[in-house]
Amino acid sequence: MSDSQRSALVTGATSGIGRATAKKLISDGWTVFAAGRRQQQLETLATECEQLPGRLVLVATDVTDNASIDALFSTVEAAGGVDTILNIAGGALGAESIADANIDDWQWMIETNVLGSLRIIQKFLPMLRAHGEGTILNLTSTAGVVAYEGGGGYNAAKFGQHALTGALRLEEAEHNIRVVEVLPGLVKTEEFASKRMRGDESKAANVYAGVSKPLTADDVADVCSYAVNLPHHINLDEIVMRPVKQAAQHKLIRDEGTL
């Protein structure tokens, strides 16, 4: 597979950062296998990408289900394989304290963020090793390196994914697999906060209230694309990105009168 025939699997491609990253790579001329749970959103993505130079293959996939991942692998393998995996599927659910946390929420976050990435990686590692210049990019979060009140479950999941990524980089260097981690801070997307707050749009809006320029899905997609488009010998191990207004996890500047 030459540089002009780069091919990637992008999970979480139905919305937010995953969707934006799939579109960005297709714009760059890649073949992209867009994996996500919602077929309708995948078909909408296909319509949006019709005039772009790359090639899009839609694969309805649930990263928490082994049979679904087996089917995904079969589709990718039959279509020529990939050299790059971008694990972007994930999310947060709930903002309760640990004392009041819902175990089912934690279970979902760990299944989706940590074990979902693990399942994809284990399934596709032999393909990436055989390619000779494979890349795995895991989208984690600044929540994976700094804990905060009300974030215990998401912290636990993203800390776990962060640790998985670090161990993978050490283990797979001998197979010439590049392992990249992108850790965004505050990103405003159409679904992340809404889902976390169980559809309470007022609470979701409060997450971003007064922050005039949070990161966007396109911002993160640009960084992910840049990292995997670099010559293979260059590894951006960990890329922490935040809006300027978020100087640290605990310091967010909210401007008065800004919605």
mmCIF file of C-alpha atoms in Angstrom, residues 16-17 19-21 23-24 187-189 215-225 241:
data_model
loop_
_atom_site.group_PDB
_atom_site.id
_atom_site.type_symbol
_atom_site.label_atom_id
_atom_site.label_comp_id
_atom_site.label_asym_id
_atom_site.label_seq_id
_atom_site.Cartn_x
_atom_site.Cartn_y
_atom_site.Cartn_z
ATOM 1 C CA GLY A 16 -18.708 14.398 16.570
ATOM 2 C CA ILE A 17 -14.973 13.918 16.353
ATOM 3 C CA ARG A 19 -17.382 11.832 11.891
ATOM 4 C CA ALA A 20 -15.204 14.919 11.397
ATOM 5 C CA THR A 21 -12.044 12.789 11.296
ATOM 6 C CA LYS A 23 -14.419 13.383 6.502
ATOM 7 C CA LYS A 24 -11.010 14.980 6.931
ATOM 8 C CA VAL A 187 -14.623 20.175 22.824
ATOM 9 C CA LYS A 188 -18.093 21.339 21.861
ATOM 10 C CA THR A 189 -19.895 18.779 19.714
ATOM 11 C CA LEU A 215 -12.493 23.323 20.547
ATOM 12 C CA THR A 216 -14.657 21.889 17.776
ATOM 13 C CA ALA A 217 -14.825 18.416 16.276
ATOM 14 C CA ASP A 218 -13.098 19.782 13.172
ATOM 15 C CA ASP A 219 -10.240 21.134 15.302
ATOM 16 C CA VAL A 220 -9.572 17.697 16.751
ATOM 17 C CA ALA A 221 -10.010 16.022 13.372
ATOM 18 C CA ASP A 222 -7.344 18.322 11.917
ATOM 19 C CA VAL A 223 -4.889 17.232 14.612
ATOM 20 C CA CYS A 224 -5.708 13.526 14.208
ATOM 21 C CA SER A 225 -5.282 13.814 10.448
ATOM 22 C CA MET A 241 -4.937 20.109 22.974
#
